[in-house]
Every structure is written in structure tokens, then in C-alpha cells.
Tab-separated table of C-alpha atoms and ligand atoms in Angstrom:
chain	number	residue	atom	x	y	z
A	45	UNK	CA	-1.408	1.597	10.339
A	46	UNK	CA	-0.473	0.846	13.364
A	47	UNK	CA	-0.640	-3.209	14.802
A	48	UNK	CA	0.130	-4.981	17.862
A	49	UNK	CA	-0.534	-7.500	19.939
A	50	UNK	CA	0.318	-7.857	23.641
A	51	UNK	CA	1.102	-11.662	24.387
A	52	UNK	CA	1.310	-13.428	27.821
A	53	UNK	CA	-0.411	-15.665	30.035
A	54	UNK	CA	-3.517	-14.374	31.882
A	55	UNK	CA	-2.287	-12.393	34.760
A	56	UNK	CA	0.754	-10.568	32.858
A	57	UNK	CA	-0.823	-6.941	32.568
A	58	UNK	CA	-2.067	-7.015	28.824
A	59	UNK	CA	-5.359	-5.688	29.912
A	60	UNK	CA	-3.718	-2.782	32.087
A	61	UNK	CA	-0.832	-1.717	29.439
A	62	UNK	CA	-3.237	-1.586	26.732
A	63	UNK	CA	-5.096	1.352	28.304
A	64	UNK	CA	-2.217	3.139	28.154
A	65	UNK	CA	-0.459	2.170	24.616
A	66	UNK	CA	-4.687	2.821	22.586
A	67	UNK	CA	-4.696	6.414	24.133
A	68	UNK	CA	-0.843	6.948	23.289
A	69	UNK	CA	-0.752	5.749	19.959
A	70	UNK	CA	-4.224	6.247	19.134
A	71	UNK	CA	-4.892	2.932	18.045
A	72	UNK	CA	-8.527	0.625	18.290
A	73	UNK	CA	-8.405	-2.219	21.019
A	74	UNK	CA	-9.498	-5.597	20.687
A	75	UNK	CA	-10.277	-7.926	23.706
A	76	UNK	CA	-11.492	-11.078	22.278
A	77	UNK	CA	-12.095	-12.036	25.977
A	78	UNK	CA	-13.904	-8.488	26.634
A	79	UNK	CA	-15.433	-9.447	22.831
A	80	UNK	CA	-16.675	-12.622	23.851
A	81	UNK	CA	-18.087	-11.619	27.919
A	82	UNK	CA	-20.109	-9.150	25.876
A	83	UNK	CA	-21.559	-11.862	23.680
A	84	UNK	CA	-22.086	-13.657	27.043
A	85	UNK	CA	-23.982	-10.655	28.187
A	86	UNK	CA	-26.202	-9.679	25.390
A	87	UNK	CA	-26.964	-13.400	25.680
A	88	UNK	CA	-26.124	-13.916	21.710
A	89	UNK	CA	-25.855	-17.081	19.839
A	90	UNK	CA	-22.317	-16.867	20.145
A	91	UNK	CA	-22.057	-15.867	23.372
A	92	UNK	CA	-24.376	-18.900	24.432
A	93	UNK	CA	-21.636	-21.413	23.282
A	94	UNK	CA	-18.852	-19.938	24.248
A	95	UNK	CA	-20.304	-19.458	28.019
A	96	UNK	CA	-19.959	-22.849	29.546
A	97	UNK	CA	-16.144	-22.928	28.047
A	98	UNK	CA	-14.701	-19.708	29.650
A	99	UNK	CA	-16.291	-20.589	32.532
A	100	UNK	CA	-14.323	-23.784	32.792
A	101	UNK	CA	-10.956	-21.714	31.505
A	102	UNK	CA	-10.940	-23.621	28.290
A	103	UNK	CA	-10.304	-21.414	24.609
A	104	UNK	CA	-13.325	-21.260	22.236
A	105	UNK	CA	-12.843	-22.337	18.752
A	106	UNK	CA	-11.451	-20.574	16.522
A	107	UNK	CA	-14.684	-20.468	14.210
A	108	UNK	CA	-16.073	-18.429	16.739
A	109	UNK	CA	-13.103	-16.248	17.617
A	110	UNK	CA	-12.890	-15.348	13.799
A	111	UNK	CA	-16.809	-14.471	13.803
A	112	UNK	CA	-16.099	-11.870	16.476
A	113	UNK	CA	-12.919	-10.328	15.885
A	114	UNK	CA	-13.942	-10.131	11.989
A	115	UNK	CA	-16.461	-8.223	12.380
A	116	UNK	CA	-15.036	-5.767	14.354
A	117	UNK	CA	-12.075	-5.384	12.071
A	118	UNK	CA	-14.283	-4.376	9.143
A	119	UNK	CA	-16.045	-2.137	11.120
A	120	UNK	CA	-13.102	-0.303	11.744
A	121	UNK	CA	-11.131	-0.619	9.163
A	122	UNK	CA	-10.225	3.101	9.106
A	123	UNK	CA	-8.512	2.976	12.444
A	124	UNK	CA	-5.087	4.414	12.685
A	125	UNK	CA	-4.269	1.033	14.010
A	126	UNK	CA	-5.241	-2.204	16.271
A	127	UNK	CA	-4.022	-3.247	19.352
A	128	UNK	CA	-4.838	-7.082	19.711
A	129	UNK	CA	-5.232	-8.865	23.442
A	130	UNK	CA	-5.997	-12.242	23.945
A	131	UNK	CA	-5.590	-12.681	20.158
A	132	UNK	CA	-3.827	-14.950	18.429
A	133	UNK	CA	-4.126	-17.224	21.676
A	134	UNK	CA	-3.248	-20.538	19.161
A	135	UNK	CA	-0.968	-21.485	15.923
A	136	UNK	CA	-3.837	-21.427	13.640
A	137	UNK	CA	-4.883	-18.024	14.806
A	138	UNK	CA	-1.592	-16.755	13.962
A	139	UNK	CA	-2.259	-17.720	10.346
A	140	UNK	CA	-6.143	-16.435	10.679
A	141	UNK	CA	-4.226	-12.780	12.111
A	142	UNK	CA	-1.786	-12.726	9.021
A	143	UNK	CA	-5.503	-13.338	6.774
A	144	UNK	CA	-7.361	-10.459	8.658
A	145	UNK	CA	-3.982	-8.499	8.272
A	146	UNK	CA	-3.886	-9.026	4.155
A	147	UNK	CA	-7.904	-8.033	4.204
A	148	UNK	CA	-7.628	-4.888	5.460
A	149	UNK	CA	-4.196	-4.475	3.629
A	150	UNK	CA	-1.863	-4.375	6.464
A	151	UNK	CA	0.106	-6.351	8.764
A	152	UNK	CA	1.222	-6.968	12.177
A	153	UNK	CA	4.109	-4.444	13.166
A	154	UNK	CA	5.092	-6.844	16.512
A	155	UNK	CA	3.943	-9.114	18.975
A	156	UNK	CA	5.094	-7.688	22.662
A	157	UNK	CA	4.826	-11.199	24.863
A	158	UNK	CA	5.327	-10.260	28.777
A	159	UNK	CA	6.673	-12.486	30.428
A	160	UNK	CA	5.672	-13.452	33.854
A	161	UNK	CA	6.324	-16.388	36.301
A	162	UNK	CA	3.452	-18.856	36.729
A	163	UNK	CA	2.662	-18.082	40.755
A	164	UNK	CA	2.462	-14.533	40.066
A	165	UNK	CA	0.162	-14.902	37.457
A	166	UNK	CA	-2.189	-16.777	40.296
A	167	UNK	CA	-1.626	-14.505	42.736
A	168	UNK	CA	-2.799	-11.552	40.282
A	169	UNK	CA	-5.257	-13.044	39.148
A	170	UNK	CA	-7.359	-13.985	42.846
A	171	UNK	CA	-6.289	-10.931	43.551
A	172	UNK	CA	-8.369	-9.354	40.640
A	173	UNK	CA	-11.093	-11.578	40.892
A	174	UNK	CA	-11.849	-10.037	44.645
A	175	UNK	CA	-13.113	-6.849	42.420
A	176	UNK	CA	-13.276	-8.381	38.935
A	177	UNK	CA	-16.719	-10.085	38.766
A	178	UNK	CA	-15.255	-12.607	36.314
A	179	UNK	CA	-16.465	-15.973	37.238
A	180	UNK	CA	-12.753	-17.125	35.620
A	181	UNK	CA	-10.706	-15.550	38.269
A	182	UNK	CA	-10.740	-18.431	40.730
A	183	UNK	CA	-7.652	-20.698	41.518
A	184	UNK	CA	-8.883	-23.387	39.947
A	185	UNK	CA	-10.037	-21.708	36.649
A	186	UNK	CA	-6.934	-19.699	36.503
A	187	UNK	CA	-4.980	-22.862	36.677
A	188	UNK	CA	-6.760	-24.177	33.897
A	189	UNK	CA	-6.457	-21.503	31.821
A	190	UNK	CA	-2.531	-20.977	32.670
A	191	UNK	CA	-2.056	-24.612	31.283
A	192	UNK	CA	-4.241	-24.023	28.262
A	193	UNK	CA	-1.742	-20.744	27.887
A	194	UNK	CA	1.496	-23.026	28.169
A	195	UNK	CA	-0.105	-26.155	25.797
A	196	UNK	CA	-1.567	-24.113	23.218
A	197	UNK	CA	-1.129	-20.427	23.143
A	198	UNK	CA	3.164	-20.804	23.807
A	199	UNK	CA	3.603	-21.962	20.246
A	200	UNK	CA	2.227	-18.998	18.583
A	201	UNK	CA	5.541	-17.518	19.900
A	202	UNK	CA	7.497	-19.307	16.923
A	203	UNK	CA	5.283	-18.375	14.362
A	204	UNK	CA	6.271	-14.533	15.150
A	205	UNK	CA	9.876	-15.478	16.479
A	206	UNK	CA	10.143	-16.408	12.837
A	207	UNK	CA	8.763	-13.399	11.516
A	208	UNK	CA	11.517	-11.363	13.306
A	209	UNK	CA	8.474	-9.049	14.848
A	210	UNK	CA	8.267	-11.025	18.449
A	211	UNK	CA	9.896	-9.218	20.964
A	212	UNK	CA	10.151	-10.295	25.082
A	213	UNK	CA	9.915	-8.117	27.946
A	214	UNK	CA	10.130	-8.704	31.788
A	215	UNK	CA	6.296	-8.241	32.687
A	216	UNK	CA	7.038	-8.915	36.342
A	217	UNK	CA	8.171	-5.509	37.100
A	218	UNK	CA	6.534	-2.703	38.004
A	219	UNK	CA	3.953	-1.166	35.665
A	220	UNK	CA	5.632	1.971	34.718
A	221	UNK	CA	8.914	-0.082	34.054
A	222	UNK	CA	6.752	-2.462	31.736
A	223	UNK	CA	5.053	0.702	30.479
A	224	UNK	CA	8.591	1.974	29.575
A	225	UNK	CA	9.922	-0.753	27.578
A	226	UNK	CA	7.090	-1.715	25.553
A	227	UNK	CA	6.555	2.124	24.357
A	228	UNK	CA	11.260	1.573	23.429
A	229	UNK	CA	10.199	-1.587	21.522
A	230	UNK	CA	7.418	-0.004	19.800
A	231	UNK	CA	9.771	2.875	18.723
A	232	UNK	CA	12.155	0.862	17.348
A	233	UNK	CA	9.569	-1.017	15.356
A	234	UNK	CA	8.195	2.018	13.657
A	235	UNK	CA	11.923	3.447	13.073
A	236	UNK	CA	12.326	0.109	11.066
A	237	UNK	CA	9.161	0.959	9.023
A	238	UNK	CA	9.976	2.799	5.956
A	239	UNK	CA	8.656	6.186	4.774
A	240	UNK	CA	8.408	6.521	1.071
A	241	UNK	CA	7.413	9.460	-0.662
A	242	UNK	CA	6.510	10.073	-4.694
A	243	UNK	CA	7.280	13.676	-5.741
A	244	UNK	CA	5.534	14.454	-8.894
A	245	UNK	CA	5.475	17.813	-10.832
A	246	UNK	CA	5.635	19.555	-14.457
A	247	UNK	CA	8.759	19.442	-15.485
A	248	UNK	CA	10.054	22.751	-14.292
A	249	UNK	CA	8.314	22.690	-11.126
A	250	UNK	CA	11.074	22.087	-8.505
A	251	UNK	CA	10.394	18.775	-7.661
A	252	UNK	CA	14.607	17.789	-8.425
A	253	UNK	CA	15.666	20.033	-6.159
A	254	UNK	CA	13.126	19.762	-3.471
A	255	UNK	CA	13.757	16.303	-3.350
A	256	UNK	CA	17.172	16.195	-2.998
A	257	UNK	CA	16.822	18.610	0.139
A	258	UNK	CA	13.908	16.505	1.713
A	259	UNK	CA	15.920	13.351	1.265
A	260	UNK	CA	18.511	15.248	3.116
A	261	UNK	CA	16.729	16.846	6.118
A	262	UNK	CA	14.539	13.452	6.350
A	263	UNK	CA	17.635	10.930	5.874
A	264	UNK	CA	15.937	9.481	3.085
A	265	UNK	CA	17.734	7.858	-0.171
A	266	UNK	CA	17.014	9.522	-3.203
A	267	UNK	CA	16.159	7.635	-5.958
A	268	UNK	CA	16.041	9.965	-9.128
A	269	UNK	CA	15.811	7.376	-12.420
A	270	UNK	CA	16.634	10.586	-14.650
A	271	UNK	CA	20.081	10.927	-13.044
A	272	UNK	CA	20.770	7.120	-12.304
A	273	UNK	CA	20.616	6.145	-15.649
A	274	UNK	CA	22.640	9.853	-16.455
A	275	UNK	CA	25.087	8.895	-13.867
A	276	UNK	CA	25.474	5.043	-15.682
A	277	UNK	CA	26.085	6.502	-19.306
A	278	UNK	CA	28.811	8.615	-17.235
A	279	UNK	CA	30.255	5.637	-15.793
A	280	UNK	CA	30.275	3.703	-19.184
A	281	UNK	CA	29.076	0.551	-17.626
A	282	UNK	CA	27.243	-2.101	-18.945
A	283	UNK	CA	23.792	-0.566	-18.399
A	284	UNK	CA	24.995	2.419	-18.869
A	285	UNK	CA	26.412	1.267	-23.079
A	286	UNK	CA	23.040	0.184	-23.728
A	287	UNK	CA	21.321	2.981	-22.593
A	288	UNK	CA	23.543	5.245	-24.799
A	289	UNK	CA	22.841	2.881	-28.307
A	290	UNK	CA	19.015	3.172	-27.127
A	291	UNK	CA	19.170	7.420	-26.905
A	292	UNK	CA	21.519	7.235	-29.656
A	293	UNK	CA	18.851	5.524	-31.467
A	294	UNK	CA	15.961	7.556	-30.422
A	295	UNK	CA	14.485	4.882	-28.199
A	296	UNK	CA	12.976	4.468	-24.451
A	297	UNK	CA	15.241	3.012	-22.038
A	298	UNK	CA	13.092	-0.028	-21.349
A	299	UNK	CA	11.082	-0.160	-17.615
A	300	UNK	CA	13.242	-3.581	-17.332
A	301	UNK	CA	16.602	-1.703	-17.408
A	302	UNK	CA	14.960	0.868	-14.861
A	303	UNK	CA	13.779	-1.204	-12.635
A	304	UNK	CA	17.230	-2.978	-12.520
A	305	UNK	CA	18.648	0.199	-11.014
A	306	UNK	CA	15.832	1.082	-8.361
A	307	UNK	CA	16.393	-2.797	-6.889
A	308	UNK	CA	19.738	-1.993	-6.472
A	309	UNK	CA	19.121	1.179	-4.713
A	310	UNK	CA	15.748	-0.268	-2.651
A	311	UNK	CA	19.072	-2.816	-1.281
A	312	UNK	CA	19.178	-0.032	1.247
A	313	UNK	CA	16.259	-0.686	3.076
A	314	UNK	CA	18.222	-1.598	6.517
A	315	UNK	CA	20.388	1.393	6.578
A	316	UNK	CA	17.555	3.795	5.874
A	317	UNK	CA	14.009	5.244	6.738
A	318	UNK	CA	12.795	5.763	3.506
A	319	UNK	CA	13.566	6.348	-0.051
A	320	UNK	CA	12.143	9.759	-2.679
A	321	UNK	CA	11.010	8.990	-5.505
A	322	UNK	CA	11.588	11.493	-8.656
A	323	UNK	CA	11.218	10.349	-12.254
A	324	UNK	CA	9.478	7.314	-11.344
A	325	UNK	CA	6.830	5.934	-11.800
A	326	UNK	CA	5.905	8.092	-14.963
A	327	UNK	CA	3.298	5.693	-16.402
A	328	UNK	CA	0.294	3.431	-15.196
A	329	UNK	CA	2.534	0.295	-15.292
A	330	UNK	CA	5.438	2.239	-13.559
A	331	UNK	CA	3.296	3.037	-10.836
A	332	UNK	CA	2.406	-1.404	-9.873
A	333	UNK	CA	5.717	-1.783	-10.713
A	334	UNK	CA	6.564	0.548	-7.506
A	335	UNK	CA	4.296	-1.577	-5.581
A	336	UNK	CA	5.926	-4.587	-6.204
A	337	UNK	CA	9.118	-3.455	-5.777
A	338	UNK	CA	8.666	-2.338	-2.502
A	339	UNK	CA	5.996	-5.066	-1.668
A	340	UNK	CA	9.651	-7.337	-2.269
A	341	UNK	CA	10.526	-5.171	0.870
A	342	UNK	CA	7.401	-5.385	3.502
A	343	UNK	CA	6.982	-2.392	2.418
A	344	UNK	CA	4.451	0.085	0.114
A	345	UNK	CA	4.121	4.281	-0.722
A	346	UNK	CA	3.483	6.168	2.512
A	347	UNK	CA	3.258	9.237	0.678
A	348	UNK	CA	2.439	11.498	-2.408
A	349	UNK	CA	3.483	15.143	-2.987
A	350	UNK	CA	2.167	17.132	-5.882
A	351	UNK	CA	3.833	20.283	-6.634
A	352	UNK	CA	1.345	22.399	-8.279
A	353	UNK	CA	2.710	25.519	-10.990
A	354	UNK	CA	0.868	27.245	-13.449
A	355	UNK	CA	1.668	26.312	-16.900
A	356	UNK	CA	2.928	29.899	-17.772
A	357	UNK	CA	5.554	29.738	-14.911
A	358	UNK	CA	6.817	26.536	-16.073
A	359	UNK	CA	7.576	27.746	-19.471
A	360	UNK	CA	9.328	31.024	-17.786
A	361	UNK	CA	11.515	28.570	-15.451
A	362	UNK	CA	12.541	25.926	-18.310
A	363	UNK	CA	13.379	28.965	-20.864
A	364	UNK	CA	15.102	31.053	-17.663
A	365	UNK	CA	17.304	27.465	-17.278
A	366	UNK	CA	18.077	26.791	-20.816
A	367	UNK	CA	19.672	30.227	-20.529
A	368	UNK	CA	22.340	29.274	-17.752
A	369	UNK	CA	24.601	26.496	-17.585
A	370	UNK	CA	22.118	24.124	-15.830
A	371	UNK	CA	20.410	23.875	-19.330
A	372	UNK	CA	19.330	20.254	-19.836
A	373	UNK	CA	19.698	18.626	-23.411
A	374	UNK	CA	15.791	18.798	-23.392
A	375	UNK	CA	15.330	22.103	-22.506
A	376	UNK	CA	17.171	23.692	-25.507
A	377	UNK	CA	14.117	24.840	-27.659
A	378	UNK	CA	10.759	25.497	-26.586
A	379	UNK	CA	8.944	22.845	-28.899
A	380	UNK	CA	11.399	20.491	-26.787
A	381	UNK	CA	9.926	21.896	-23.793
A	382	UNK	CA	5.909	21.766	-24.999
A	383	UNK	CA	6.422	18.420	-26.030
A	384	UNK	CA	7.580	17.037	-22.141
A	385	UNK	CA	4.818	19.187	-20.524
A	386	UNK	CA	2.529	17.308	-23.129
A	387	UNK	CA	4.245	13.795	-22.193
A	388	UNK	CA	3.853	15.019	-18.575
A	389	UNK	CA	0.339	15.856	-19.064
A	390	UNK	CA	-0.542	12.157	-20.978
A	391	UNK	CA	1.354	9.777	-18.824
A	392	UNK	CA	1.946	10.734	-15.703
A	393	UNK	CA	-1.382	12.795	-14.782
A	394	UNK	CA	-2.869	9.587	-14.874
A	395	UNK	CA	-0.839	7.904	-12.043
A	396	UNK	CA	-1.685	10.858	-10.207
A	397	UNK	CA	-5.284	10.425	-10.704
A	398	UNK	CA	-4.751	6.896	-9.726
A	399	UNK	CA	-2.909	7.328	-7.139
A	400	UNK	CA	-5.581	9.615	-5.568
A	401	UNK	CA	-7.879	7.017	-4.766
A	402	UNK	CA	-5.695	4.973	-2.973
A	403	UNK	CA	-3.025	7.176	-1.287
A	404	UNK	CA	-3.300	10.971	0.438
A	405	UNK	CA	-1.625	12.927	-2.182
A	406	UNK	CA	-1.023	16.543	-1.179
A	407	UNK	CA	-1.156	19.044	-3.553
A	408	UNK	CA	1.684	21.604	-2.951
A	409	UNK	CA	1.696	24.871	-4.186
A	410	UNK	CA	4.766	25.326	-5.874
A	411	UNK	CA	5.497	28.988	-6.205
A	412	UNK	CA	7.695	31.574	-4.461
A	413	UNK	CA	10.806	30.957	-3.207
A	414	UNK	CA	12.891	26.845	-2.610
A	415	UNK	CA	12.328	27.755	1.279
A	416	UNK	CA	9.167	28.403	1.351
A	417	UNK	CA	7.731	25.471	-1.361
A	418	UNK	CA	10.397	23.637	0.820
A	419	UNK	CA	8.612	24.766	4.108
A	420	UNK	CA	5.203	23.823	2.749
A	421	UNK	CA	6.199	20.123	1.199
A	422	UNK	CA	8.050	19.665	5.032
A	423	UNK	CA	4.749	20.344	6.871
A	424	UNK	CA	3.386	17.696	4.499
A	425	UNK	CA	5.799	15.075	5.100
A	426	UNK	CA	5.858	15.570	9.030
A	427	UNK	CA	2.210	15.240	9.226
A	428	UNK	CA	3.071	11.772	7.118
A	429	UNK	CA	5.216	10.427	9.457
A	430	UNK	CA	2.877	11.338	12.255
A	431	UNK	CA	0.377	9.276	10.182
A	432	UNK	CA	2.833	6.104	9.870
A	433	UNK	CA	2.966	6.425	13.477
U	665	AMP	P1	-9.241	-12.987	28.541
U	665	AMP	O1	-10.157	-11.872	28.877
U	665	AMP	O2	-8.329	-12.640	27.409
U	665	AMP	O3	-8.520	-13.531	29.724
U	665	AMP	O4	-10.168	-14.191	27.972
U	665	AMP	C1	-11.119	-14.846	28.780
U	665	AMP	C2	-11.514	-16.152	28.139
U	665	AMP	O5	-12.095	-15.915	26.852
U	665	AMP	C3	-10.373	-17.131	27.882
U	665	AMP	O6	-10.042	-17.899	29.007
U	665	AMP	C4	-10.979	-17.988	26.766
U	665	AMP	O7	-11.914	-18.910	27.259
U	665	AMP	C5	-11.749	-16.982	25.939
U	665	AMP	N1	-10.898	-16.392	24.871
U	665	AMP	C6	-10.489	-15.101	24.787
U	665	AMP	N2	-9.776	-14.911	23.669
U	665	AMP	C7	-9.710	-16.107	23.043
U	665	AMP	C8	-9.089	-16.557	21.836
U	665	AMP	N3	-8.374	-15.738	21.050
U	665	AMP	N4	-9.234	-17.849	21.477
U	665	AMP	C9	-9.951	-18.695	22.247
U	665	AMP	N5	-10.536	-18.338	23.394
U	665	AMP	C10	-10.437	-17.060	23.799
């Protein structure tokens, strides 16, 4: 999902950007003021107390701005995003945003604030209320309303200044110009979003190598749990000694050890778009452990591959490697092999399954040559990161 809001005192050319920015990023719009003036019209219970305030420029409570805006949330709650105006228009409606946000299991990508001198906002504003119809857009209503703007809408400012997601732009300029920089701000908000992907599959099925292309072509980090904790018996460190006593003895490398080595890679976050999972999560509790660990980041699983191969062909590919020098220590005997489809089959299908009702996971079908599995899996992932536009 997509959300913003567009910030500014009356006047600044929310109303007028936001045609543009729902059509181009396909996102739902929400007016509370267009919200409430319908209330007004349809002559609601809502609409009857907030009447006699908007009239006199003054900001309904917030009891009533949650009512509406609620509502319409839910209702839409399978938007590809919203784009707020009007709303949060105080401190506390910042906080009620951030609520509304966690409901729907999102969160506010920025808060765009144009900024705009006080006189033009007045002289905007009379000049839309010769056409407007809005019994708000006289001088002395619009002053009203400017000064509940500077007392009690300014502040929300902070709350998003802190955030690091509020971002400034010169709304006195000419549309187009506005137009411009909001859609640059809004692209380098969603380049700081990250993409993550989960690539599960058989053992046998590709999904090593496939990743470690696609984390090339999509400048994403590669986080393979197989080969980190290969790469830290290698390097004899102190991970790395313990993991050797625990396969010399037979034993699991513990998820605590594992997830030790994914925080340090998930450090990365700043320097790049997204990380590829392989190896990980193999179980039920591997799979909220992922959460959480990129929950720590803002962040959560954008996407799920499955590479699909018939059983057959996976026993063909494992013997074919244990033939050639690529031949893993588990892939020396076929009862070796049997047993991790079997572990495949018992853990992980499961996550999958899970996964399913939460997350699109798109089955790939893994035969024929890398390029064209590759080609297929790419298609996937560009229509994700259309998605996380
Ligand atoms: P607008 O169309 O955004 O200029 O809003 C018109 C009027 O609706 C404002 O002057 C307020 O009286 C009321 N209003 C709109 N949004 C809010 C809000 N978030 N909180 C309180 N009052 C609001």
C-alpha cells in the first residue's frame, strides 16, 4: 500500500494535486471536508453537528472525524493505497492516523505539507468561492479557518518531522511545478521502501541459483542461511566453532544462532531495496520470526515465489549434481536425498500454506532452461514492485 497525506493550510492546492497524484498512483482519496459537506448534504446526524462549525471555519471534533474517515477506511481496505486531505488537521489525529494505519496493517509512507504564504491563501480562496458554492470561502471564514490551521493543525508537523516521513515543498508555484516535486518526493519515498522476496522450492529446484541472479538484476541482498552459516564454519569464527561441534554432533543449528546472522545482514536496510530470502524461514516459527525481524525494520514480506518441479525431476537433478563437483555433502546417496524432499515436504509446505493466506505467492513453474524459469520468476517480481508502488 500506498499512503499519503497532502498537508497545508486551506488555499495551498491539496484539493487540485490530489486529482492528479489518485489517478497516477492509483490510490483511494479521502476529503474529510468533502466527507463531512456530504454528511451536511444527506442531512445525517453527523452532518447536522458538524454544520454550524464549518460554517463558522472552526474543526469538528475528532469523535466525529474518526466516525467518518473510519468507515470509509474499512470499506476500502483493499485499495492499493489512500491519499489523505484535510486529515490529520490536529496532534491527536496524528496518533488516531497511526491507529487507522495499524488496523488495516499499514502505515503512512509521507506527509507532503505545501507551503504557502498566508495572503495567497486568501486570495485563492475568494477567488474559489466566486464558483465554489462553499459557504466557507468568504474572507472572514477563511481567516478563521487559516488561524485554526496555524493554532492547531501546524503542530501535527512535528509529530511526522519526527517520524522522518514529513517532507516540505514550495506550494506557491505554479501547479505543474508543485505537480513535479511532489510526484520526486513520492519516488524517493517508495525507493526507500524495501522489496523482500521468499524463494521457496524442493530442494533441487533452482531456487539457489535463481536467487542469486534475481538479487543481482534487482540489487537486492541475498540472504541464503545455508551458505552463511557454510561461509562461518569456513571462516572459523565464533559462530562458525559452534556450528561445527553442533553438525559434528548431529544436531540443528539452533533458530537463535540463525537469526543472529540474518540481523546482521537485515543491517543493510539503508544501502539496499530489498533482501532474497533462500533457506529461511523453513518452519512455522521461522516464518514470525521473519516478521519480526523485518517488523524491527518498518518493514514486512512483499513477496513469495514458489518454484514448482515434479518430484521425478528433482531426483534426476540432485543425482545429475552428486555426479559433478557441485555435489553437496547431502546429496551423496539417494536415501540422503528422499529424506530432505521428506523434511521439505513436512516443514516447509506448511509455511507455504500459511503464507498463502496472507501474502500473493506465485507459483513458478520451474522447468526448462535457468533463462527461461529466470524469465518467468522476473515477470513475477516486476509485477511486485508495480504492486509496492
Ligand atoms: P476542507 O474541505 O478540508 O477545507 O474542510 C472544510 C471544513 O471541514 C474545515 O474548515 C473543518 O471545519 C472541517 N474539517 C475537515 N476536515 C477536518 C478534520 N480532519 N478535523 C476537523 N475538522 C475538519
Amino acid at each position: 500500500m500506498l499512503n499519503i497525506a497532502l498537508f497545508g493550510p486551506p488555499g495551498a492546492g491539496k484539493g487540485t494535486q490530489s486529482e492528479f497524484l489518485i489517478k497516477r498512483y492509483n490510490l483511494f482519496y479521502i476529503s474529510t471536508g468533502n466527507l463531512l459537506r456530504k454528511e451536511i448534504a444527506d442531512k445525517t446526524y453527523l452532518g447536522l453537528q458538524a454544520k454550524d462549525i464549518i460554517a463558522s471555519g472552526g474543526l469538528v471534533s475528532d469523535e466525529i472525524i474518526v466516525q467518518i474517515i473510519e468507515k470509509t477506511i474499512t470499506d476500502n481496505s483493499d485499495a492499493n493505497g489512500f491519499l489523505f486531505d484535510g486529515f490529520p488537521r490536529t496532534y491527536i489525529q496524528a496518533y488516531i492516523l497511526e491507529g487507522l494505519m495499524i488496523k488495516l496493517n499499514t502505515s503512512l509512507n509521507c506527509l507532503i505539507s505545501l507551503k504557502v504564504p498566508v495572503e495567497e491563501s486568501v486570495s485563492r480562496l475568494l477567488k474559489r468561492g466566486e464558483t465554489s458554492g462553499r459557504n466557507d470561502d468568504n474572507e472572514k471564514v477563511i481567516r478563521n479557518r487559516l488561524q485554526e490551521y496555524y493554532e492547531k493543525t501546524l503542530p501535527v508537523q512535528h509529530f511526522f518531522q519526527e517520524r522522518g516521513i514529513y517532507h516540505e515543498i514550495d506550494g506557491s508555484v505554479d501547479i505543474e511545478k508543485v505537480n513535479k516535486t511532489i510526484q520526486q518526493v513520492i519516488s524517493s519515498e517508495l525507493n526507500k521502501r524495501l522489496f523482500n522476496v521468499v524463494i521457496f522450492g524442493y530442494p533441487g529446484s533452482g531456487r539457489g541459483s535463481q536467487a542469486e541472479f534475481l538479487a543481482d538484476k534487482y540489487r537486492l541482498e541475498y540472504v541464503a542461511t545455508g551458505k552463511m552459516l557454510e561461509q562461518e564454519v569456513n571462516n572459523q569464527t565464533e559462530i562458525g566453532k559452534k556450528i561445527f561441534m553442533l553438525y559434528e554432533n548431529g544436531r540443528l543449528v539452533p533458530d537463535e544462532t540463525v537469526v543472529k546472522l540474518i540481523e546482521k545482514k537485515l543491517e543493510k536496510h539503508n544501502s539496499v531495496r530489498g533482501f532474497i530470502f533462500k533457506g529461511f524461514p523453513r518452519t512455522l516459527v521461522q516464518s514470525y520470526i521473519l516478521d519480526g525481524l523485518l517488523k524491527k525494520h518498518d518493514s514486512c514480506l512483499s513477496q513469495v515465489i514458489e518454484l514448482k518441479v515434479p518430484t521425478l525431476d528433482l531426483i534426476n537433478r540432485l543425482d545429475a549434481r552428486s555426479k559433478t563437483t557441485d555435489c553437496m555433502p547431502y546429496d551423496t546417496s539417494t536415501a540422503k536425498i528422499v529424506k530432505r524432499l521428506q523434511e521439505h515436504e513436512e516443514k516447509t509446505v506448511p509455511v507455504i500454506e500459511k503464507y498463502k493466506q496472507v501474502h500473493r505467492v506465485s507459483r513458478i513453474d520451474g522447468r526448462g532452461s535457468f533463462e527461461e524459469v529466470a524469465a518467468r520468476i522476473s515477470a513475477e517480481i516486476e509485477k511486485g514492485f508495480k504492486t509496492l508502488r
